PDB file of C-alpha atoms in Angstrom:
ATOM      1  CA  MET A 714      10.356 -48.448  52.440  1.00 91.00           C
ATOM      2  CA  ASP A 715      12.967 -45.766  53.137  1.00 93.00           C
ATOM      3  CA  SER A 716      13.611 -47.084  56.625  1.00 94.00           C
ATOM      4  CA  VAL A 717      14.228 -50.605  55.343  1.00 96.00           C
ATOM      5  CA  ARG A 718      16.529 -49.419  52.562  1.00 95.00           C
ATOM      6  CA  LYS A 719      18.606 -47.322  54.974  1.00 96.00           C
ATOM      7  CA  ALA A 720      18.914 -50.240  57.396  1.00 96.00           C
ATOM      8  CA  VAL A 721      20.046 -52.584  54.615  1.00 97.00           C
ATOM      9  CA  ASP A 722      22.557 -50.035  53.317  1.00 96.00           C
ATOM     10  CA  ARG A 723      24.061 -49.659  56.789  1.00 96.00           C
ATOM     11  CA  VAL A 724      24.818 -53.353  57.233  1.00 97.00           C
ATOM     12  CA  TYR A 725      26.184 -53.622  53.692  1.00 97.00           C
ATOM     13  CA  GLY A 726      28.506 -50.760  54.526  1.00 96.00           C
ATOM     14  CA  HIS A 727      29.916 -52.487  57.619  1.00 96.00           C
ATOM     15  CA  ARG A 728      33.683 -52.911  57.363  1.00 95.00           C
ATOM     16  CA  VAL A 729      33.430 -56.682  58.015  1.00 96.00           C
ATOM     17  CA  MET A 730      31.466 -57.075  54.773  1.00 96.00           C
ATOM     18  CA  ARG A 731      34.549 -56.123  52.753  1.00 93.00           C
ATOM     19  CA  ARG A 732      36.418 -59.328  53.561  1.00 93.00           C
ATOM     20  CA  ARG A 733      34.065 -61.692  55.348  1.00 96.00           C
ATOM     21  CA  ALA A 734      30.743 -61.329  53.556  1.00 96.00           C
ATOM     22  CA  GLY A 735      30.593 -65.075  52.929  1.00 96.00           C
ATOM     23  CA  GLU A 736      30.717 -65.820  56.640  1.00 96.00           C
ATOM     24  CA  VAL A 737      27.946 -63.317  57.339  1.00 97.00           C
ATOM     25  CA  THR A 738      25.809 -64.849  54.580  1.00 97.00           C
ATOM     26  CA  ALA A 739      26.298 -68.354  55.968  1.00 96.00           C
ATOM     27  CA  GLU A 740      25.394 -67.264  59.491  1.00 96.00           C
ATOM     28  CA  ALA A 741      22.366 -65.344  58.226  1.00 97.00           C
ATOM     29  CA  ALA A 742      21.142 -68.454  56.381  1.00 96.00           C
ATOM     30  CA  LEU A 743      21.409 -70.574  59.524  1.00 97.00           C
ATOM     31  CA  ARG A 744      19.564 -68.021  61.627  1.00 97.00           C
ATOM     32  CA  ALA A 745      16.927 -67.535  58.941  1.00 98.00           C
ATOM     33  CA  ALA A 746      16.254 -71.271  58.845  1.00 97.00           C
ATOM     34  CA  ARG A 747      15.921 -71.367  62.622  1.00 97.00           C
ATOM     35  CA  GLY A 748      13.482 -68.459  62.537  1.00 98.00           C
ATOM     36  CA  SER A 749      11.349 -69.918  59.754  1.00 98.00           C
ATOM     37  CA  ALA A 750      11.172 -73.297  61.502  1.00 97.00           C
ATOM     38  CA  ALA A 751      10.158 -71.561  64.740  1.00 97.00           C
ATOM     39  CA  LEU A 752       7.233 -69.915  62.957  1.00 96.00           C
ATOM     40  CA  SER A 753       6.164 -73.380  61.821  1.00 95.00           C
ATOM     41  CA  GLY A 754       6.242 -74.656  65.381  1.00 94.00           C
ATOM     42  CA  ALA A 755       9.766 -76.080  65.673  1.00 95.00           C
ATOM     43  CA  ASP A 756      11.272 -73.445  67.956  1.00 96.00           C
ATOM     44  CA  TRP A 757      14.782 -74.780  68.548  1.00 96.00           C
ATOM     45  CA  ALA A 758      17.704 -72.897  70.037  1.00 96.00           C
ATOM     46  CA  LEU A 759      20.202 -71.712  67.466  1.00 96.00           C
ATOM     47  CA  GLU A 760      22.973 -73.895  68.879  1.00 95.00           C
ATOM     48  CA  GLU A 761      20.700 -76.941  68.654  1.00 95.00           C
ATOM     49  CA  VAL A 762      20.134 -76.232  64.962  1.00 95.00           C
ATOM     50  CA  ARG A 763      23.868 -75.725  64.507  1.00 94.00           C
ATOM     51  CA  ARG A 764      24.952 -78.986  66.111  1.00 92.00           C
ATOM     52  CA  ARG A 765      22.242 -81.402  64.942  1.00 89.00           C
ATOM     53  CA  SER A 766      22.748 -83.686  61.964  1.00 86.00           C
ATOM     54  CA  ASP A 767      19.614 -85.856  62.194  1.00 84.00           C
ATOM     55  CA  PHE A 768      16.549 -84.070  60.840  1.00 87.00           C
ATOM     56  CA  GLY A 769      14.280 -87.012  60.051  1.00 78.00           C
ATOM     57  CA  SER A 770      13.281 -88.367  63.438  1.00 77.00           C
ATOM     58  CA  ASP A 771      10.066 -86.454  64.164  1.00 87.00           C
ATOM     59  CA  ALA A 772       7.892 -83.624  62.848  1.00 89.00           C
ATOM     60  CA  GLU A 773       9.884 -80.861  64.533  1.00 93.00           C
ATOM     61  CA  ALA A 774      13.228 -82.197  63.328  1.00 93.00           C
ATOM     62  CA  ARG A 775      11.839 -82.609  59.811  1.00 93.00           C
ATOM     63  CA  THR A 776      10.603 -79.015  59.869  1.00 95.00           C
ATOM     64  CA  VAL A 777      14.025 -77.696  60.882  1.00 96.00           C
ATOM     65  CA  GLY A 778      15.696 -79.838  58.235  1.00 95.00           C
ATOM     66  CA  ALA A 779      13.292 -78.579  55.594  1.00 96.00           C
ATOM     67  CA  ALA A 780      14.007 -74.960  56.559  1.00 97.00           C
ATOM     68  CA  LEU A 781      17.767 -75.524  56.319  1.00 96.00           C
ATOM     69  CA  ARG A 782      17.454 -77.139  52.883  1.00 96.00           C
ATOM     70  CA  LEU A 783      15.215 -74.360  51.598  1.00 97.00           C
ATOM     71  CA  ASN A 784      17.609 -71.617  52.630  1.00 93.00           C
ATOM     72  CA  ALA A 785      20.474 -73.443  50.957  1.00 93.00           C
ATOM     73  CA  GLU A 786      18.424 -73.763  47.769  1.00 95.00           C
ATOM     74  CA  ALA A 787      16.933 -70.265  47.567  1.00 93.00           C
ATOM     75  CA  GLY A 788      19.985 -68.615  46.035  1.00 91.00           C
ATOM     76  CA  GLN A 789      20.137 -71.275  43.311  1.00 94.00           C
ATOM     77  CA  LEU A 790      16.643 -70.475  42.038  1.00 96.00           C
ATOM     78  CA  LEU A 791      16.976 -66.790  41.191  1.00 96.00           C
ATOM     79  CA  THR A 792      17.065 -67.294  37.408  1.00 96.00           C
ATOM     80  CA  ILE A 793      14.225 -69.814  37.412  1.00 97.00           C
ATOM     81  CA  TRP A 794      12.153 -67.545  39.655  1.00 97.00           C
ATOM     82  CA  GLY A 795      12.490 -64.677  37.206  1.00 95.00           C
ATOM     83  CA  GLN A 796      11.396 -66.868  34.292  1.00 96.00           C
ATOM     84  CA  SER A 797       8.903 -69.288  35.837  1.00 97.00           C
ATOM     85  CA  PRO A 798       7.921 -68.702  39.476  1.00 98.00           C
ATOM     86  CA  LEU A 799       5.715 -71.808  39.459  1.00 97.00           C
ATOM     87  CA  ARG A 800       8.665 -74.026  38.554  1.00 97.00           C
ATOM     88  CA  ALA A 801      10.669 -72.424  41.337  1.00 98.00           C
ATOM     89  CA  LEU A 802       7.865 -73.009  43.841  1.00 98.00           C
ATOM     90  CA  ALA A 803       7.606 -76.659  42.771  1.00 97.00           C
ATOM     91  CA  ARG A 804      11.331 -77.029  43.328  1.00 97.00           C
ATOM     92  CA  LEU A 805      11.104 -75.373  46.742  1.00 97.00           C
ATOM     93  CA  HIS A 806       8.439 -77.840  47.813  1.00 97.00           C
ATOM     94  CA  LEU A 807      10.456 -80.807  46.537  1.00 95.00           C
ATOM     95  CA  VAL A 808      13.439 -79.570  48.533  1.00 96.00           C
ATOM     96  CA  ALA A 809      11.334 -79.022  51.654  1.00 95.00           C
ATOM     97  CA  ALA A 810       9.824 -82.501  51.418  1.00 92.00           C
ATOM     98  CA  GLY A 811      13.276 -84.064  51.078  1.00 87.00           C
ATOM     99  CA  GLY A 812      13.205 -87.801  50.471  1.00 63.00           C
ATOM    100  CA  ALA A 813       9.407 -87.925  50.483  1.00 58.00           C
ATOM    101  CA  GLY A 814       9.260 -86.869  46.831  1.00 48.00           C
ATOM    102  CA  ALA A 815       9.840 -90.322  45.373  1.00 47.00           C
ATOM    103  CA  ALA A 816       7.014 -91.927  47.337  1.00 55.00           C
ATOM    104  CA  ASP A 817       4.534 -89.046  47.576  1.00 72.00           C
ATOM    105  CA  ARG A 818       3.012 -87.953  44.282  1.00 79.00           C
ATOM    106  CA  THR A 819       1.617 -84.790  45.859  1.00 84.00           C
ATOM    107  CA  VAL A 820       5.099 -83.346  46.365  1.00 92.00           C
ATOM    108  CA  GLY A 821       6.114 -80.553  44.010  1.00 92.00           C
ATOM    109  CA  ARG A 822       2.681 -79.794  42.607  1.00 94.00           C
ATOM    110  CA  PRO A 823      -0.380 -77.829  43.751  1.00 95.00           C
ATOM    111  CA  ARG A 824      -2.823 -79.879  45.762  1.00 95.00           C
ATOM    112  CA  LEU A 825      -5.854 -81.370  44.056  1.00 95.00           C
ATOM    113  CA  ALA A 826      -9.459 -81.295  45.260  1.00 94.00           C
ATOM    114  CA  GLY A 827      -9.869 -83.271  48.469  1.00 92.00           C
ATOM    115  CA  GLU A 828      -6.172 -83.544  49.254  1.00 93.00           C
ATOM    116  CA  PRO A 829      -5.310 -82.566  52.842  1.00 91.00           C
ATOM    117  CA  VAL A 830      -2.732 -80.070  54.031  1.00 92.00           C
ATOM    118  CA  VAL A 831      -0.447 -81.259  56.841  1.00 89.00           C
ATOM    119  CA  GLU A 832       1.996 -78.416  57.391  1.00 87.00           C
ATOM    120  CA  ALA A 833       4.579 -80.377  59.386  1.00 81.00           C
ATOM    121  CA  PRO A 834       4.193 -84.090  58.677  1.00 78.00           C
ATOM    122  CA  GLY A 835       5.901 -86.764  60.713  1.00 64.00           C
ATOM    123  CA  PRO A 836       8.137 -89.480  59.207  1.00 61.00           C
ATOM    124  CA  ASP A 837       5.114 -91.327  57.782  1.00 55.00           C
ATOM    125  CA  GLY A 838       3.751 -88.178  56.112  1.00 55.00           C
ATOM    126  CA  THR A 839       0.849 -87.752  58.532  1.00 55.00           C
ATOM    127  CA  ALA A 840       0.179 -85.162  61.216  1.00 52.00           C
ATOM    128  CA  PRO A 841       2.123 -85.420  64.488  1.00 47.00           C
ATOM    129  CA  GLU A 842       0.841 -87.934  67.027  1.00 43.00           C
ATOM    130  CA  GLY A 843      -2.346 -86.720  68.670  1.00 39.00           C
ATOM    131  CA  GLY A 844      -3.314 -84.683  65.613  1.00 39.00           C
ATOM    132  CA  ALA A 845      -2.239 -81.324  67.050  1.00 39.00           C
ATOM    133  CA  PRO A 846      -0.691 -79.240  64.255  1.00 44.00           C
ATOM    134  CA  LEU A 847       2.615 -77.553  64.966  1.00 43.00           C
ATOM    135  CA  THR A 848       1.100 -74.445  63.468  1.00 47.00           C
ATOM    136  CA  ALA A 849      -1.791 -73.953  65.898  1.00 41.00           C
ATOM    137  CA  GLY A 850      -2.680 -70.283  66.192  1.00 46.00           C
ATOM    138  CA  SER A 851      -0.867 -69.471  62.951  1.00 58.00           C
ATOM    139  CA  PRO A 852      -1.826 -68.561  59.353  1.00 72.00           C
ATOM    140  CA  ALA A 853      -2.268 -72.300  58.740  1.00 64.00           C
ATOM    141  CA  GLU A 854      -5.641 -72.020  60.489  1.00 71.00           C
ATOM    142  CA  ALA A 855      -7.055 -69.552  57.936  1.00 80.00           C
ATOM    143  CA  PRO A 856      -9.785 -70.821  55.577  1.00 85.00           C
ATOM    144  CA  LEU A 857      -8.314 -73.119  52.930  1.00 93.00           C
ATOM    145  CA  PRO A 858      -9.011 -72.064  49.315  1.00 95.00           C
ATOM    146  CA  ASP A 859     -10.216 -74.838  47.016  1.00 95.00           C
ATOM    147  CA  ALA A 860      -7.948 -76.377  44.396  1.00 96.00           C
ATOM    148  CA  ASP A 861      -9.388 -74.406  41.459  1.00 96.00           C
ATOM    149  CA  GLU A 862      -8.884 -71.115  43.265  1.00 97.00           C
ATOM    150  CA  VAL A 863      -5.320 -72.120  44.128  1.00 97.00           C
ATOM    151  CA  VAL A 864      -4.456 -72.766  40.487  1.00 97.00           C
ATOM    152  CA  ALA A 865      -6.007 -69.493  39.306  1.00 98.00           C
ATOM    153  CA  ARG A 866      -4.353 -67.375  41.977  1.00 98.00           C
ATOM    154  CA  LEU A 867      -0.963 -69.041  41.531  1.00 98.00           C
ATOM    155  CA  ASP A 868      -1.137 -68.196  37.841  1.00 98.00           C
ATOM    156  CA  GLY A 869      -1.974 -64.596  38.717  1.00 98.00           C
ATOM    157  CA  LEU A 870       0.886 -64.441  41.208  1.00 98.00           C
ATOM    158  CA  ALA A 871       3.326 -65.775  38.612  1.00 98.00           C
ATOM    159  CA  ARG A 872       2.244 -63.127  36.103  1.00 97.00           C
ATOM    160  CA  LEU A 873       2.628 -60.438  38.765  1.00 96.00           C
ATOM    161  CA  VAL A 874       6.178 -61.566  39.582  1.00 96.00           C
ATOM    162  CA  ILE A 875       7.300 -61.674  35.943  1.00 96.00           C
ATOM    163  CA  ALA A 876       5.662 -58.434  34.802  1.00 95.00           C
ATOM    164  CA  PRO A 877       7.740 -55.232  34.887  1.00 92.00           C
ATOM    165  CA  SER A 878       6.907 -53.221  37.985  1.00 91.00           C
ATOM    166  CA  SER A 879       7.980 -50.100  39.799  1.00 93.00           C
ATOM    167  CA  ALA A 880       6.835 -51.530  43.148  1.00 94.00           C
ATOM    168  CA  PRO A 881       9.533 -51.617  45.843  1.00 95.00           C
ATOM    169  CA  ALA A 882      11.110 -55.036  46.388  1.00 96.00           C
ATOM    170  CA  LEU A 883       9.718 -55.215  49.922  1.00 97.00           C
ATOM    171  CA  VAL A 884       6.154 -54.817  48.644  1.00 97.00           C
ATOM    172  CA  THR A 885       6.571 -57.569  46.048  1.00 97.00           C
ATOM    173  CA  ALA A 886       8.201 -59.849  48.614  1.00 98.00           C
ATOM    174  CA  ALA A 887       5.389 -59.237  51.115  1.00 98.00           C
ATOM    175  CA  VAL A 888       2.710 -59.955  48.517  1.00 98.00           C
ATOM    176  CA  VAL A 889       4.418 -63.199  47.416  1.00 98.00           C
ATOM    177  CA  HIS A 890       4.806 -64.261  51.045  1.00 98.00           C
ATOM    178  CA  GLY A 891       1.223 -63.390  51.981  1.00 98.00           C
ATOM    179  CA  GLU A 892      -0.372 -64.952  48.911  1.00 98.00           C
ATOM    180  CA  LEU A 893       1.431 -68.256  49.386  1.00 98.00           C
ATOM    181  CA  LEU A 894       0.428 -68.308  53.056  1.00 97.00           C
ATOM    182  CA  ALA A 895      -3.166 -67.656  52.033  1.00 97.00           C
ATOM    183  CA  LEU A 896      -3.268 -70.311  49.305  1.00 97.00           C
ATOM    184  CA  ARG A 897      -1.275 -73.077  51.004  1.00 97.00           C
ATOM    185  CA  PRO A 898      -0.866 -74.596  47.533  1.00 97.00           C
ATOM    186  CA  PHE A 899       1.016 -77.713  48.646  1.00 96.00           C
ATOM    187  CA  GLY A 900       0.194 -80.593  50.933  1.00 93.00           C
ATOM    188  CA  SER A 901       2.897 -79.628  53.434  1.00 94.00           C
ATOM    189  CA  TYR A 902       5.492 -77.013  54.425  1.00 95.00           C
ATOM    190  CA  ASN A 903       3.618 -74.074  52.911  1.00 97.00           C
ATOM    191  CA  GLY A 904       4.808 -71.606  55.542  1.00 97.00           C
ATOM    192  CA  LEU A 905       8.439 -72.561  54.969  1.00 97.00           C
ATOM    193  CA  VAL A 906       8.003 -72.302  51.196  1.00 98.00           C
ATOM    194  CA  ALA A 907       6.281 -68.895  51.496  1.00 98.00           C
ATOM    195  CA  ARG A 908       9.129 -67.482  53.566  1.00 98.00           C
ATOM    196  CA  ALA A 909      11.739 -68.960  51.219  1.00 98.00           C
ATOM    197  CA  ALA A 910       9.956 -67.298  48.291  1.00 98.00           C
ATOM    198  CA  GLU A 911      10.024 -63.979  50.144  1.00 98.00           C
ATOM    199  CA  ARG A 912      13.759 -64.509  50.594  1.00 97.00           C
ATOM    200  CA  ILE A 913      14.230 -65.141  46.852  1.00 98.00           C
ATOM    201  CA  VAL A 914      12.437 -61.901  45.972  1.00 97.00           C
ATOM    202  CA  LEU A 915      14.540 -59.863  48.396  1.00 97.00           C
ATOM    203  CA  ILE A 916      17.761 -61.371  47.011  1.00 97.00           C
ATOM    204  CA  GLY A 917      16.825 -61.280  43.335  1.00 96.00           C
ATOM    205  CA  SER A 918      15.492 -57.740  43.463  1.00 95.00           C
ATOM    206  CA  GLY A 919      18.869 -56.404  44.545  1.00 95.00           C
ATOM    207  CA  LEU A 920      17.630 -55.214  47.933  1.00 96.00           C
ATOM    208  CA  ASP A 921      19.632 -57.957  49.667  1.00 97.00           C
ATOM    209  CA  PRO A 922      21.853 -59.548  46.984  1.00 97.00           C
ATOM    210  CA  LYS A 923      24.198 -61.251  49.470  1.00 97.00           C
ATOM    211  CA  ALA A 924      21.309 -62.654  51.557  1.00 97.00           C
ATOM    212  CA  ILE A 925      22.474 -61.083  54.810  1.00 97.00           C
ATOM    213  CA  CYS A 926      19.147 -59.541  55.934  1.00 97.00           C
ATOM    214  CA  PRO A 927      17.136 -62.565  57.124  1.00 97.00           C
ATOM    215  CA  ALA A 928      13.500 -61.488  57.378  1.00 98.00           C
ATOM    216  CA  GLU A 929      12.707 -64.878  58.914  1.00 98.00           C
ATOM    217  CA  VAL A 930      14.692 -63.878  62.004  1.00 98.00           C
ATOM    218  CA  GLY A 931      12.573 -60.766  62.346  1.00 98.00           C
ATOM    219  CA  HIS A 932       9.288 -62.585  61.794  1.00 98.00           C
ATOM    220  CA  ALA A 933      10.223 -65.031  64.547  1.00 97.00           C
ATOM    221  CA  GLU A 934      11.374 -62.282  66.894  1.00 97.00           C
ATOM    222  CA  LEU A 935       8.111 -60.379  66.439  1.00 97.00           C
ATOM    223  CA  GLY A 936       6.331 -63.595  67.412  1.00 96.00           C
ATOM    224  CA  ARG A 937       3.770 -65.956  65.966  1.00 95.00           C
ATOM    225  CA  ALA A 938       0.831 -63.991  67.368  1.00 95.00           C
ATOM    226  CA  ALA A 939       1.958 -60.779  65.660  1.00 97.00           C
ATOM    227  CA  TYR A 940       2.693 -62.738  62.468  1.00 97.00           C
ATOM    228  CA  ALA A 941      -0.835 -64.187  62.441  1.00 96.00           C
ATOM    229  CA  ALA A 942      -2.404 -60.796  63.246  1.00 96.00           C
ATOM    230  CA  ALA A 943      -0.520 -59.083  60.413  1.00 97.00           C
ATOM    231  CA  PHE A 944      -1.479 -61.900  58.052  1.00 97.00           C
ATOM    232  CA  ASP A 945      -5.130 -61.318  58.940  1.00 96.00           C
ATOM    233  CA  GLY A 946      -4.593 -57.858  57.461  1.00 97.00           C
ATOM    234  CA  TYR A 947      -3.380 -59.419  54.217  1.00 97.00           C
ATOM    235  CA  LEU A 948      -6.414 -61.711  54.117  1.00 96.00           C
ATOM    236  CA  SER A 949      -8.742 -58.753  54.581  1.00 96.00           C
ATOM    237  CA  GLY A 950      -7.615 -57.259  51.277  1.00 95.00           C
ATOM    238  CA  THR A 951      -8.227 -53.749  52.612  1.00 97.00           C
ATOM    239  CA  PRO A 952      -5.687 -50.932  52.143  1.00 97.00           C
ATOM    240  CA  ALA A 953      -5.163 -50.715  55.901  1.00 98.00           C
ATOM    241  CA  GLY A 954      -4.794 -54.477  56.227  1.00 97.00           C
ATOM    242  CA  MET A 955      -2.317 -54.710  53.370  1.00 97.00           C
ATOM    243  CA  ALA A 956      -0.336 -51.792  54.797  1.00 97.00           C
ATOM    244  CA  ALA A 957      -0.180 -53.565  58.162  1.00 98.00           C
ATOM    245  CA  TRP A 958       1.143 -56.748  56.523  1.00 98.00           C
ATOM    246  CA  ILE A 959       3.753 -54.912  54.437  1.00 98.00           C
ATOM    247  CA  THR A 960       4.828 -52.885  57.463  1.00 98.00           C
ATOM    248  CA  HIS A 961       5.185 -56.101  59.470  1.00 98.00           C
ATOM    249  CA  CYS A 962       7.368 -57.605  56.719  1.00 98.00           C
ATOM    250  CA  GLY A 963       9.473 -54.436  56.624  1.00 98.00           C
ATOM    251  CA  ARG A 964       9.994 -54.539  60.360  1.00 98.00           C
ATOM    252  CA  ALA A 965      11.041 -58.190  60.035  1.00 98.00           C
ATOM    253  CA  VAL A 966      13.724 -57.220  57.509  1.00 98.00           C
ATOM    254  CA  GLU A 967      14.969 -54.467  59.828  1.00 98.00           C
ATOM    255  CA  LEU A 968      15.270 -56.959  62.682  1.00 98.00           C
ATOM    256  CA  GLY A 969      17.103 -59.326  60.353  1.00 98.00           C
ATOM    257  CA  VAL A 970      19.504 -56.502  59.574  1.00 98.00           C
ATOM    258  CA  ARG A 971      20.043 -55.962  63.295  1.00 97.00           C
ATOM    259  CA  GLU A 972      20.861 -59.653  63.708  1.00 97.00           C
ATOM    260  CA  SER A 973      23.441 -59.605  60.914  1.00 97.00           C
ATOM    261  CA  THR A 974      24.913 -56.367  62.233  1.00 97.00           C
ATOM    262  CA  ALA A 975      25.479 -58.158  65.547  1.00 97.00           C
ATOM    263  CA  VAL A 976      27.174 -60.995  63.618  1.00 97.00           C
ATOM    264  CA  CYS A 977      29.430 -58.453  61.893  1.00 96.00           C
ATOM    265  CA  GLU A 978      30.333 -56.904  65.241  1.00 95.00           C
ATOM    266  CA  ALA A 979      31.133 -60.334  66.697  1.00 95.00           C
ATOM    267  CA  LEU A 980      33.358 -61.183  63.726  1.00 95.00           C
ATOM    268  CA  GLN A 981      35.122 -57.858  64.099  1.00 93.00           C
ATOM    269  CA  ARG A 982      35.827 -58.559  67.777  1.00 90.00           C
ATOM    270  CA  GLY A 983      36.986 -62.072  66.961  1.00 86.00           C
ATOM    271  CA  ALA A 984      34.152 -63.565  69.000  1.00 56.00           C
ATOM    272  CA  ALA A 985      32.651 -65.544  66.103  1.00 51.00           C
TER     273      ALA A 985
END
């Protein structure tokens, strides 16, 4: 916890943040979206994400588009998150699904018994051609809790978020992230929603109020295999497993800080 706080304080103290914090925030959001999409199987180069305008053509493009929309929305949901996390999560899923909401009644609500989970649907809402999920080898392959368990655990998570707590922001963010990955409460884009919720906690808690420490960048840099291995620790429910997951999330924030520090240095040199 101390290491993460010191890293965050250092980047907030960078001289570029005095005048150009908005530019750093915007760049961090773009890089965070790229990182989150990569974890969901759409591993595009940053410049490809920057230049593209069509995000509806295939499952990968839709995943990147969903990640970009979620990061743009996260900062708008801070008040709602503090009052009703379930409403905020419903909104996040609606945003991730984009235009599918009007036609798909599963969007924006927890899945019901028997409803499938397709993490990265194609334009018709089904799995990519050939049936191979973009998330192979990821937390999306963990056992899927049934609908009743999802509802009960979501309610418990909401109460945990709202209740007064002395827990460090990183711990709360890691628990929110891990629990949403474990539950996969929606029919699609659960990984993206889980990472966006982690982002909201880090911003709203005051640890990263300007959203310049993109944990998603760090998660992607550490790699999908390490992400899945750390998540196995969360699923275990053991003290050691939980510590491994929280440590992984902390390291991801530190790497996000390093990324934004590099952005600050580039701005200072006039290279960005």
